[in-house]
Structures are given as C-alpha cells and as structure tokens.
mmCIF file of C-alpha atoms and ligand atoms in Angstrom:
data_model
loop_
_atom_site.group_PDB
_atom_site.id
_atom_site.type_symbol
_atom_site.label_atom_id
_atom_site.label_comp_id
_atom_site.label_asym_id
_atom_site.label_seq_id
_atom_site.Cartn_x
_atom_site.Cartn_y
_atom_site.Cartn_z
ATOM 1 C CA MET H 642 -21.577 6.608 -2.645
ATOM 2 C CA THR H 643 -21.154 3.168 -4.247
ATOM 3 C CA GLU H 644 -22.501 0.228 -2.240
ATOM 4 C CA TYR H 645 -19.804 -2.378 -1.630
ATOM 5 C CA THR H 646 -20.187 -5.818 -0.073
ATOM 6 C CA SER H 647 -16.582 -6.740 0.837
ATOM 7 C CA ILE H 648 -15.077 -3.376 1.752
ATOM 8 C CA ILE H 649 -16.140 -0.326 3.754
ATOM 9 C CA THR H 650 -15.113 3.147 2.616
ATOM 10 C CA ASP H 651 -14.960 6.318 4.616
ATOM 11 C CA VAL H 652 -13.692 9.840 3.876
ATOM 12 C CA SER H 653 -12.568 12.537 6.319
ATOM 13 C CA ASP H 654 -9.870 15.247 6.368
ATOM 14 C CA ARG H 655 -8.990 14.615 2.671
ATOM 15 C CA VAL H 656 -8.191 11.017 3.667
ATOM 16 C CA ALA H 657 -10.029 8.014 2.213
ATOM 17 C CA THR H 658 -10.009 4.825 4.274
ATOM 18 C CA ILE H 659 -10.797 1.461 2.701
ATOM 19 C CA THR H 660 -11.456 -1.318 5.223
ATOM 20 C CA LEU H 661 -11.341 -4.882 3.920
ATOM 21 C CA ASN H 662 -14.415 -6.584 5.303
ATOM 22 C CA ARG H 663 -14.722 -10.362 4.852
ATOM 23 C CA PRO H 664 -14.342 -11.315 8.522
ATOM 24 C CA GLU H 665 -15.613 -14.856 7.926
ATOM 25 C CA ALA H 666 -12.542 -15.533 5.748
ATOM 26 C CA LEU H 667 -9.943 -13.347 7.512
ATOM 27 C CA ASN H 668 -10.303 -10.894 4.605
ATOM 28 C CA ALA H 669 -9.118 -13.466 2.068
ATOM 29 C CA LEU H 670 -8.836 -11.693 -1.261
ATOM 30 C CA ASN H 671 -11.420 -13.153 -3.633
ATOM 31 C CA GLY H 672 -12.148 -11.706 -7.058
ATOM 32 C CA ALA H 673 -15.101 -9.669 -5.802
ATOM 33 C CA LEU H 674 -13.146 -8.071 -2.946
ATOM 34 C CA VAL H 675 -10.171 -7.229 -5.159
ATOM 35 C CA ALA H 676 -12.470 -5.698 -7.802
ATOM 36 C CA GLU H 677 -14.161 -3.531 -5.159
ATOM 37 C CA LEU H 678 -10.840 -2.549 -3.589
ATOM 38 C CA ILE H 679 -9.330 -1.494 -6.919
ATOM 39 C CA GLU H 680 -12.484 0.326 -8.046
ATOM 40 C CA ALA H 681 -12.707 2.263 -4.791
ATOM 41 C CA ALA H 682 -8.992 3.081 -4.623
ATOM 42 C CA VAL H 683 -8.748 4.176 -8.267
ATOM 43 C CA GLY H 684 -11.889 6.298 -7.778
ATOM 44 C CA PHE H 685 -10.343 8.042 -4.756
ATOM 45 C CA ASP H 686 -7.088 8.494 -6.681
ATOM 46 C CA ALA H 687 -8.979 10.405 -9.393
ATOM 47 C CA ASP H 688 -10.560 12.736 -6.809
ATOM 48 C CA PRO H 689 -8.397 15.826 -6.176
ATOM 49 C CA GLY H 690 -10.242 16.222 -2.873
ATOM 50 C CA ILE H 691 -8.419 13.124 -1.585
ATOM 51 C CA GLY H 692 -4.779 13.531 -0.589
ATOM 52 C CA ALA H 693 -4.013 10.077 0.838
ATOM 53 C CA ILE H 694 -5.596 6.620 1.038
ATOM 54 C CA VAL H 695 -5.463 4.187 3.969
ATOM 55 C CA ILE H 696 -6.083 0.475 3.416
ATOM 56 C CA THR H 697 -6.734 -1.576 6.507
ATOM 57 C CA GLY H 698 -8.394 -4.764 7.696
ATOM 58 C CA SER H 699 -9.589 -6.060 11.047
ATOM 59 C CA GLU H 700 -7.796 -6.597 14.357
ATOM 60 C CA ARG H 701 -7.323 -10.256 13.440
ATOM 61 C CA ALA H 702 -6.326 -9.940 9.811
ATOM 62 C CA PHE H 703 -5.254 -7.372 7.278
ATOM 63 C CA ALA H 704 -5.765 -10.161 4.721
ATOM 64 C CA ALA H 705 -4.911 -13.876 4.984
ATOM 65 C CA GLY H 706 -4.027 -14.096 1.293
ATOM 66 C CA ALA H 707 -5.806 -14.784 -1.936
ATOM 67 C CA ASP H 708 -8.958 -16.852 -1.434
ATOM 68 C CA ILE H 709 -7.710 -20.441 -1.566
ATOM 69 C CA LYS H 710 -11.210 -21.886 -1.917
ATOM 70 C CA GLU H 711 -11.877 -19.769 -5.008
ATOM 71 C CA MET H 712 -8.560 -20.696 -6.670
ATOM 72 C CA ALA H 713 -8.209 -24.351 -5.713
ATOM 73 C CA GLU H 714 -9.711 -25.942 -8.832
ATOM 74 C CA LEU H 715 -8.435 -23.506 -11.459
ATOM 75 C CA GLY H 716 -5.975 -24.541 -14.159
ATOM 76 C CA TYR H 717 -2.920 -22.973 -15.808
ATOM 77 C CA ALA H 718 -4.708 -21.100 -18.579
ATOM 78 C CA GLU H 719 -7.348 -19.666 -16.243
ATOM 79 C CA MET H 720 -4.716 -18.412 -13.806
ATOM 80 C CA TYR H 721 -2.458 -17.109 -16.590
ATOM 81 C CA LEU H 722 -5.417 -15.132 -17.933
ATOM 82 C CA GLY H 723 -5.794 -13.561 -14.476
ATOM 83 C CA GLY H 724 -7.925 -16.087 -12.643
ATOM 84 C CA PRO H 725 -10.674 -14.536 -10.555
ATOM 85 C CA PHE H 726 -8.704 -11.310 -10.116
ATOM 86 C CA PRO H 727 -8.792 -8.050 -12.049
ATOM 87 C CA SER H 728 -5.405 -6.570 -12.964
ATOM 88 C CA TRP H 729 -3.554 -4.671 -10.225
ATOM 89 C CA ASP H 730 -2.017 -2.337 -12.847
ATOM 90 C CA GLY H 731 -4.419 0.522 -12.100
ATOM 91 C CA PHE H 732 -3.831 0.131 -8.362
ATOM 92 C CA VAL H 733 -0.038 0.285 -8.498
ATOM 93 C CA GLN H 734 -0.138 3.191 -10.951
ATOM 94 C CA MET H 735 -2.182 5.379 -8.591
ATOM 95 C CA ARG H 736 -0.593 8.739 -7.847
ATOM 96 C CA THR H 737 -2.112 9.301 -4.410
ATOM 97 C CA PRO H 738 0.024 7.899 -1.567
ATOM 98 C CA VAL H 739 -1.414 4.731 -0.069
ATOM 99 C CA ILE H 740 -0.807 3.604 3.505
ATOM 100 C CA ALA H 741 -1.347 -0.012 4.521
ATOM 101 C CA ALA H 742 -2.376 -0.221 8.179
ATOM 102 C CA VAL H 743 -1.721 -3.847 9.097
ATOM 103 C CA ALA H 744 -2.939 -5.687 12.192
ATOM 104 C CA GLY H 745 -2.924 -9.470 12.501
ATOM 105 C CA PHE H 746 -2.256 -11.647 9.467
ATOM 106 C CA ALA H 747 -0.845 -10.181 6.253
ATOM 107 C CA LEU H 748 -0.142 -13.406 4.406
ATOM 108 C CA GLY H 749 0.394 -14.261 0.754
ATOM 109 C CA GLY H 750 -1.657 -11.811 -1.299
ATOM 110 C CA GLY H 751 -2.252 -9.834 1.924
ATOM 111 C CA CYS H 752 1.466 -9.248 2.410
ATOM 112 C CA GLU H 753 1.752 -8.487 -1.309
ATOM 113 C CA LEU H 754 -1.093 -5.960 -1.127
ATOM 114 C CA ALA H 755 0.672 -4.221 1.760
ATOM 115 C CA MET H 756 3.860 -4.119 -0.328
ATOM 116 C CA MET H 757 1.965 -2.467 -3.208
ATOM 117 C CA CYS H 758 1.350 0.466 -0.842
ATOM 118 C CA ASP H 759 3.771 3.352 -0.211
ATOM 119 C CA ILE H 760 3.899 3.140 3.579
ATOM 120 C CA ILE H 761 3.239 0.135 5.826
ATOM 121 C CA LEU H 762 2.236 0.870 9.420
ATOM 122 C CA ALA H 763 2.073 -2.288 11.496
ATOM 123 C CA ALA H 764 0.296 -3.012 14.757
ATOM 124 C CA ASP H 765 2.441 -4.941 17.221
ATOM 125 C CA THR H 766 0.137 -7.906 16.436
ATOM 126 C CA ALA H 767 1.006 -7.932 12.728
ATOM 127 C CA LYS H 768 2.304 -11.135 11.144
ATOM 128 C CA PHE H 769 3.720 -11.054 7.640
ATOM 129 C CA GLY H 770 4.382 -14.085 5.498
ATOM 130 C CA GLN H 771 4.423 -15.624 2.033
ATOM 131 C CA PRO H 772 3.106 -19.112 2.869
ATOM 132 C CA GLU H 773 2.198 -20.046 -0.728
ATOM 133 C CA ILE H 774 4.932 -22.712 -0.710
ATOM 134 C CA ASN H 775 2.778 -24.693 1.767
ATOM 135 C CA LEU H 776 0.046 -24.796 -0.886
ATOM 136 C CA GLY H 777 2.333 -26.069 -3.630
ATOM 137 C CA VAL H 778 2.564 -22.683 -5.353
ATOM 138 C CA LEU H 779 4.564 -19.446 -5.068
ATOM 139 C CA PRO H 780 3.689 -15.768 -4.568
ATOM 140 C CA GLY H 781 1.558 -14.428 -7.424
ATOM 141 C CA PHE H 782 0.808 -10.773 -6.626
ATOM 142 C CA GLY H 783 4.450 -9.613 -6.763
ATOM 143 C CA GLY H 784 5.837 -11.074 -3.534
ATOM 144 C CA SER H 785 8.851 -12.768 -5.108
ATOM 145 C CA GLN H 786 9.906 -9.374 -6.515
ATOM 146 C CA ARG H 787 8.856 -6.783 -3.927
ATOM 147 C CA LEU H 788 9.867 -8.751 -0.811
ATOM 148 C CA PRO H 789 13.556 -9.119 -1.826
ATOM 149 C CA ARG H 790 13.629 -5.441 -2.777
ATOM 150 C CA ALA H 791 12.244 -4.579 0.680
ATOM 151 C CA ILE H 792 14.209 -6.918 2.948
ATOM 152 C CA GLY H 793 17.012 -8.306 0.781
ATOM 153 C CA LYS H 794 17.280 -11.546 -1.155
ATOM 154 C CA TYR H 795 18.400 -13.843 1.652
ATOM 155 C CA LYS H 796 15.719 -12.959 4.173
ATOM 156 C CA ALA H 797 13.073 -12.964 1.432
ATOM 157 C CA ALA H 798 14.265 -16.358 0.188
ATOM 158 C CA GLU H 799 13.911 -17.843 3.660
ATOM 159 C CA MET H 800 10.346 -16.557 3.939
ATOM 160 C CA VAL H 801 9.252 -17.540 0.424
ATOM 161 C CA LEU H 802 10.886 -20.979 0.485
ATOM 162 C CA THR H 803 9.839 -22.004 4.019
ATOM 163 C CA GLY H 804 6.606 -20.036 4.449
ATOM 164 C CA ARG H 805 7.808 -18.734 7.836
ATOM 165 C CA MET H 806 5.863 -15.793 9.244
ATOM 166 C CA MET H 807 7.578 -12.663 10.547
ATOM 167 C CA GLY H 808 6.290 -10.688 13.523
ATOM 168 C CA ALA H 809 5.976 -6.906 13.569
ATOM 169 C CA GLU H 810 9.253 -6.283 15.353
ATOM 170 C CA GLU H 811 11.276 -8.415 12.948
ATOM 171 C CA ALA H 812 9.435 -6.840 10.019
ATOM 172 C CA GLU H 813 10.400 -3.369 11.220
ATOM 173 C CA ARG H 814 14.000 -4.428 11.802
ATOM 174 C CA SER H 815 14.103 -5.912 8.293
ATOM 175 C CA GLY H 816 12.741 -2.818 6.570
ATOM 176 C CA LEU H 817 9.388 -4.328 5.604
ATOM 177 C CA VAL H 818 7.355 -1.871 7.664
ATOM 178 C CA SER H 819 7.670 1.867 8.140
ATOM 179 C CA ARG H 820 6.807 1.787 11.848
ATOM 180 C CA VAL H 821 5.185 -0.412 14.528
ATOM 181 C CA VAL H 822 2.483 1.001 16.799
ATOM 182 C CA PRO H 823 0.326 -0.498 19.575
ATOM 183 C CA ALA H 824 -2.638 -2.303 17.988
ATOM 184 C CA ALA H 825 -5.191 -0.060 19.699
ATOM 185 C CA GLU H 826 -3.611 3.011 18.076
ATOM 186 C CA LEU H 827 -3.178 1.651 14.539
ATOM 187 C CA ARG H 828 -6.227 3.215 12.870
ATOM 188 C CA ASP H 829 -5.709 6.623 14.493
ATOM 189 C CA GLU H 830 -2.011 6.623 13.710
ATOM 190 C CA ALA H 831 -2.607 5.648 10.069
ATOM 191 C CA HIS H 832 -5.194 8.406 9.755
ATOM 192 C CA LYS H 833 -2.765 10.877 11.310
ATOM 193 C CA VAL H 834 0.007 9.975 8.850
ATOM 194 C CA ALA H 835 -2.445 10.128 5.932
ATOM 195 C CA LYS H 836 -3.821 13.482 7.096
ATOM 196 C CA THR H 837 -0.293 14.871 7.334
ATOM 197 C CA ILE H 838 0.430 13.788 3.738
ATOM 198 C CA ALA H 839 -2.940 15.149 2.581
ATOM 199 C CA SER H 840 -2.097 18.565 4.062
ATOM 200 C CA LYS H 841 0.935 18.971 1.762
ATOM 201 C CA SER H 842 1.032 20.294 -1.798
ATOM 202 C CA LEU H 843 -0.572 17.628 -3.996
ATOM 203 C CA PRO H 844 1.763 18.237 -6.989
ATOM 204 C CA ALA H 845 4.788 17.944 -4.678
ATOM 205 C CA VAL H 846 3.404 14.751 -3.127
ATOM 206 C CA TYR H 847 2.712 13.202 -6.547
ATOM 207 C CA ALA H 848 6.222 14.078 -7.733
ATOM 208 C CA ALA H 849 7.812 12.713 -4.548
ATOM 209 C CA LYS H 850 5.868 9.454 -4.936
ATOM 210 C CA ASP H 851 6.982 9.241 -8.588
ATOM 211 C CA ALA H 852 10.613 9.725 -7.576
ATOM 212 C CA LEU H 853 10.382 7.117 -4.805
ATOM 213 C CA GLN H 854 8.826 4.697 -7.278
ATOM 214 C CA ALA H 855 11.654 5.418 -9.732
ATOM 215 C CA SER H 856 14.141 4.435 -7.000
ATOM 216 C CA GLN H 857 12.668 0.921 -7.045
ATOM 217 C CA GLU H 858 12.710 0.559 -10.804
ATOM 218 C CA MET H 859 15.678 2.502 -12.214
ATOM 219 C CA PRO H 860 19.460 2.340 -11.892
ATOM 220 C CA LEU H 861 20.798 5.061 -9.550
ATOM 221 C CA SER H 862 22.132 7.297 -12.342
ATOM 222 C CA GLU H 863 18.746 7.371 -14.122
ATOM 223 C CA GLY H 864 16.864 7.807 -10.873
ATOM 224 C CA LEU H 865 19.033 10.792 -9.942
ATOM 225 C CA ARG H 866 18.440 12.345 -13.373
ATOM 226 C CA PHE H 867 14.695 11.772 -12.928
ATOM 227 C CA GLU H 868 14.857 13.480 -9.526
ATOM 228 C CA ARG H 869 16.855 16.451 -10.878
ATOM 229 C CA HIS H 870 14.132 17.169 -13.459
ATOM 230 C CA ALA H 871 11.259 16.586 -11.048
ATOM 231 C CA PHE H 872 12.892 18.834 -8.432
ATOM 232 C CA ALA H 873 13.420 21.680 -10.941
ATOM 233 C CA ALA H 874 9.834 21.218 -12.215
ATOM 234 C CA SER H 875 8.477 21.702 -8.693
ATOM 235 C CA PHE H 876 9.661 25.336 -8.945
ATOM 236 C CA ALA H 877 6.941 25.890 -11.571
ATOM 237 C CA THR H 878 4.194 25.476 -8.970
ATOM 238 C CA ASP H 879 2.392 28.134 -6.915
ATOM 239 C CA ASP H 880 2.840 25.811 -3.940
ATOM 240 C CA GLN H 881 6.647 26.059 -4.151
ATOM 241 C CA LYS H 882 6.396 29.865 -4.004
ATOM 242 C CA GLU H 883 3.893 29.671 -1.148
ATOM 243 C CA GLY H 884 5.887 27.042 0.782
ATOM 244 C CA MET H 885 9.155 28.960 0.628
ATOM 245 C CA ARG H 886 7.469 32.318 1.295
ATOM 246 C CA ALA H 887 5.626 30.878 4.304
ATOM 247 C CA PHE H 888 8.920 29.605 5.721
ATOM 248 C CA GLN H 889 10.482 33.059 5.503
ATOM 249 C CA GLU H 890 7.387 34.725 6.965
ATOM 250 C CA LYS H 891 7.429 32.156 9.809
ATOM 251 C CA ARG H 892 3.857 30.956 9.204
ATOM 252 C CA ALA H 893 2.166 27.750 8.052
ATOM 253 C CA ALA H 894 1.972 27.312 4.276
ATOM 254 C CA ASN H 895 -1.433 27.526 2.648
ATOM 255 C CA PHE H 896 -1.114 25.145 -0.287
ATOM 256 C CA THR H 897 -3.603 25.454 -3.137
ATOM 257 C CA HIS H 898 -2.380 22.337 -4.987
ATOM 258 C CA ARG H 899 -1.460 24.465 -7.999
HETATM 259 C C1 HXC N 1010 -9.783 -18.725 1.974
HETATM 260 C C2 HXC N 1010 -9.365 -18.495 4.210
HETATM 261 C C3 HXC N 1010 -8.048 -18.061 3.948
HETATM 262 C C4 HXC N 1010 -7.655 -17.959 2.580
HETATM 263 C C5 HXC N 1010 -8.319 -18.090 6.076
HETATM 264 N N1 HXC N 1010 -9.488 -18.500 5.535
HETATM 265 N N2 HXC N 1010 -7.435 -17.811 5.123
HETATM 266 N N3 HXC N 1010 -10.219 -18.825 3.225
HETATM 267 N N4 HXC N 1010 -8.542 -18.308 1.644
HETATM 268 N N5 HXC N 1010 -6.450 -17.506 2.223
HETATM 269 C C6 HXC N 1010 -10.714 -18.885 6.243
HETATM 270 C C7 HXC N 1010 -10.605 -20.272 6.860
HETATM 271 O O1 HXC N 1010 -10.867 -21.264 5.889
HETATM 272 C C8 HXC N 1010 -11.670 -20.204 7.917
HETATM 273 O O2 HXC N 1010 -12.954 -20.348 7.387
HETATM 274 C C9 HXC N 1010 -11.558 -18.753 8.418
HETATM 275 O O3 HXC N 1010 -10.918 -18.026 7.356
HETATM 276 C C10 HXC N 1010 -10.714 -18.628 9.666
HETATM 277 O O4 HXC N 1010 -9.469 -19.224 9.433
HETATM 278 P P1 HXC N 1010 -8.827 -20.340 10.410
HETATM 279 O O5 HXC N 1010 -7.832 -21.095 9.596
HETATM 280 O O6 HXC N 1010 -9.895 -21.122 11.077
HETATM 281 O O7 HXC N 1010 -8.101 -19.408 11.481
HETATM 282 P P2 HXC N 1010 -6.763 -19.705 12.308
HETATM 283 O O8 HXC N 1010 -6.747 -21.118 12.803
HETATM 284 O O9 HXC N 1010 -6.631 -18.577 13.285
HETATM 285 O O10 HXC N 1010 -5.570 -19.595 11.226
HETATM 286 C C11 HXC N 1010 -5.326 -18.367 10.613
HETATM 287 C C12 HXC N 1010 -4.356 -18.556 9.407
HETATM 288 C C13 HXC N 1010 -4.906 -19.645 8.473
HETATM 289 C C14 HXC N 1010 -2.956 -18.956 9.933
HETATM 290 C C15 HXC N 1010 -4.250 -17.204 8.700
HETATM 291 O O11 HXC N 1010 -6.274 -19.344 8.161
HETATM 292 C C16 HXC N 1010 -4.172 -19.781 7.189
HETATM 293 O O12 HXC N 1010 -3.099 -20.386 7.125
HETATM 294 N N6 HXC N 1010 -4.720 -19.235 6.079
HETATM 295 C C17 HXC N 1010 -4.156 -19.380 4.762
HETATM 296 C C18 HXC N 1010 -3.001 -18.448 4.580
HETATM 297 C C19 HXC N 1010 -2.367 -18.610 3.213
HETATM 298 O O13 HXC N 1010 -1.908 -19.718 2.842
HETATM 299 N N7 HXC N 1010 -2.351 -17.522 2.418
HETATM 300 C C20 HXC N 1010 -1.780 -17.562 1.066
HETATM 301 C C21 HXC N 1010 -2.880 -17.833 0.068
HETATM 302 S S1 HXC N 1010 -2.280 -17.968 -1.573
HETATM 303 P P3 HXC N 1010 -13.785 -21.740 7.483
HETATM 304 O O14 HXC N 1010 -15.143 -21.349 6.963
HETATM 305 O O15 HXC N 1010 -13.070 -22.694 6.589
HETATM 306 O O16 HXC N 1010 -13.744 -22.120 8.927
HETATM 307 C C22 HXC N 1010 -2.017 -16.381 -2.063
HETATM 308 C C23 HXC N 1010 -1.502 -16.223 -3.469
HETATM 309 C C24 HXC N 1010 -1.576 -14.794 -3.943
HETATM 310 O O17 HXC N 1010 -2.239 -15.449 -1.364
HETATM 311 C C25 HXC N 1010 -1.478 -14.677 -5.463
HETATM 312 C C26 HXC N 1010 -2.680 -15.116 -6.195
HETATM 313 C C27 HXC N 1010 -2.637 -14.885 -7.689
#
C-alpha cells in the first residue's frame, strides 16, 4: 500500500476509508494533502473490490479549509493555473459513491470537499461555513455553485457573503447534510452506510449515482430521459435478474456485479 503523509487509508468490507490527517492545521487542505486525497480516492474508485469510499477527518475538524499559509502570497496567474492544488476533475468524476463523515469544522474548502461527495453524514459537533469572505476572497472549490444548489440561493448567499457558520442541526434542516448522528457514532455509522452501499449491485449503484448527478446538471426533461435509458439498461445485467428472482424466492440477493 502507498505510504501517505497527510492521509490515512484503510479498507474493510469493500469500503475504503480515507482519513485526513494534518491535526496541527485542523486538516487544512494544502497541495500535498489534496494530491494524496485525490490519488487515493481515484485509486480506490478504479478497484472493483471497493464499493464505497468514506472521507473523514478528526473529532475537531473535517477540514478547516484550504491552507491559508500556503496560498497567502500567491498571485492571480498562479491561482488561475491551479495554485498549489491538483485538479479536482478526477475526484468529482469518480463512479464509486463517496460519503463525507464530518465532525467539527468543515469550512471553506472543507465544506466544498464535503459537497463534492454523494452523502454527507454529520456529527452533532459539525460546523459548516464558507468564511472566505473574511479573507478577502470567495469560495474557490465550487462552494458558490454547490451550496446554493444544496440549500437554496438565499441561505447560501447569507453564508457566503457573511462567512457565518452553520451548526449540524441547521445544516440538516437546510438540506446540506443527509443525516446528523452523535459524534461518538460518526465513524461507525459512516462505515455502516458505506457497507450497505457496497453490498448492492455495483452496476446499479454506478447508474444510480450517474442519474443523481444528472439531476444536478440537467433540466428535468433531459434528466428524466437519461433515467429512462439508464433504468431500461439495468435490465441487461445479471444482477437485475438475481435481484428480482431473490425477491420472489424470499431470500437475500447474491449480486455478482455483472
Ligand atoms: C492554514 C489553518 C487553517 C487554514 C486552521 N489552521 N485553519 N492553517 N489554513 N485554513 C491552523 C491555525 O493556524 C493553527 O495553527 C491551528 O490550525 C489551529 O487553529 P486555531 O485557529 O488555533 O484554532 P481555533 O481557535 O479553534 O479556531 C478554529 C477555526 C480557525 C475557527 C477553524 O482556525 C479558522 O478560522 N480557520 C480558518 C478557516 C478558513 O478561513 N477557511 C477558509 C480558507 S480559504 P498555528 O500553528 O497557527 O497555531 C479556502 C478557499 C478554498 O478554503 C478554495 C481554494 C482554491
């Protein structure tokens, strides 16, 4: 297994867990951490033995944003060329479902990383925010686009323009998180959700993720057409036959991911 310095990886039950691990900087996302995170995640995505990925941080912080100290002296051209960060394109194009398990601060790039995931589970200690405005800048990893899609323009505008943080309960109420759990149960709960996803038919899971993604990017009519084709295509898989046969035989399905 690859040796990483800013993340810890772990695999069990067809679930890969990536733990952000820069405790001295509240998991601030510097170029090295982001490169390791993307390399590890994309590697797990390519492994058919992995059915879901969990990304988590520490009790105190999921990630307190992009590393301010690393960015502070950069100029326009350097940032426009990507700054210290590799492109997130490979990360957001992954086909394996990704669960963000958030405790403590998820600020700036940390909140944006969570929003690049498919599911966000939050500990009751979670605090979400886009405080870039306090630094004289604005969100740069997609926050100005994904936050309004998640919680609506007016709530997103208040957060982005004032830098106000949102607690877990408000985040759940606003539709930013899938579910809130007690902090002590976050890791186990995230693993449980990931294991459940990983136990399903991989082609069906990939197609469902594709369709959900389409819902964020396409007009309704196109999204519904996309779904109609993807749904019909799922009847070409062995897993569809097995799933529907298992239901009728009143037993658990044994998916082969074919
Ligand atoms: C670098 C950071 C950091 C960050 C925290 N640290 N956040 N270092 N970049 N984003 C470091 C602190 O400097 C400090 O180290 C250590 O982590 C602990 O932080 P404290 O501030 O002492 O902790 P606390 O008082 O509990 O406050 C926690 C906090 C605060 C509220 C989260 O640290 C904070 O406001 N952080 C910045 C949050 C932020 O503005 N994020 C957006 C970044 S811009 P030292 O060694 O100094 O004691 C962004 C843009 C994304 O994300 C797009 C980029 C292209």
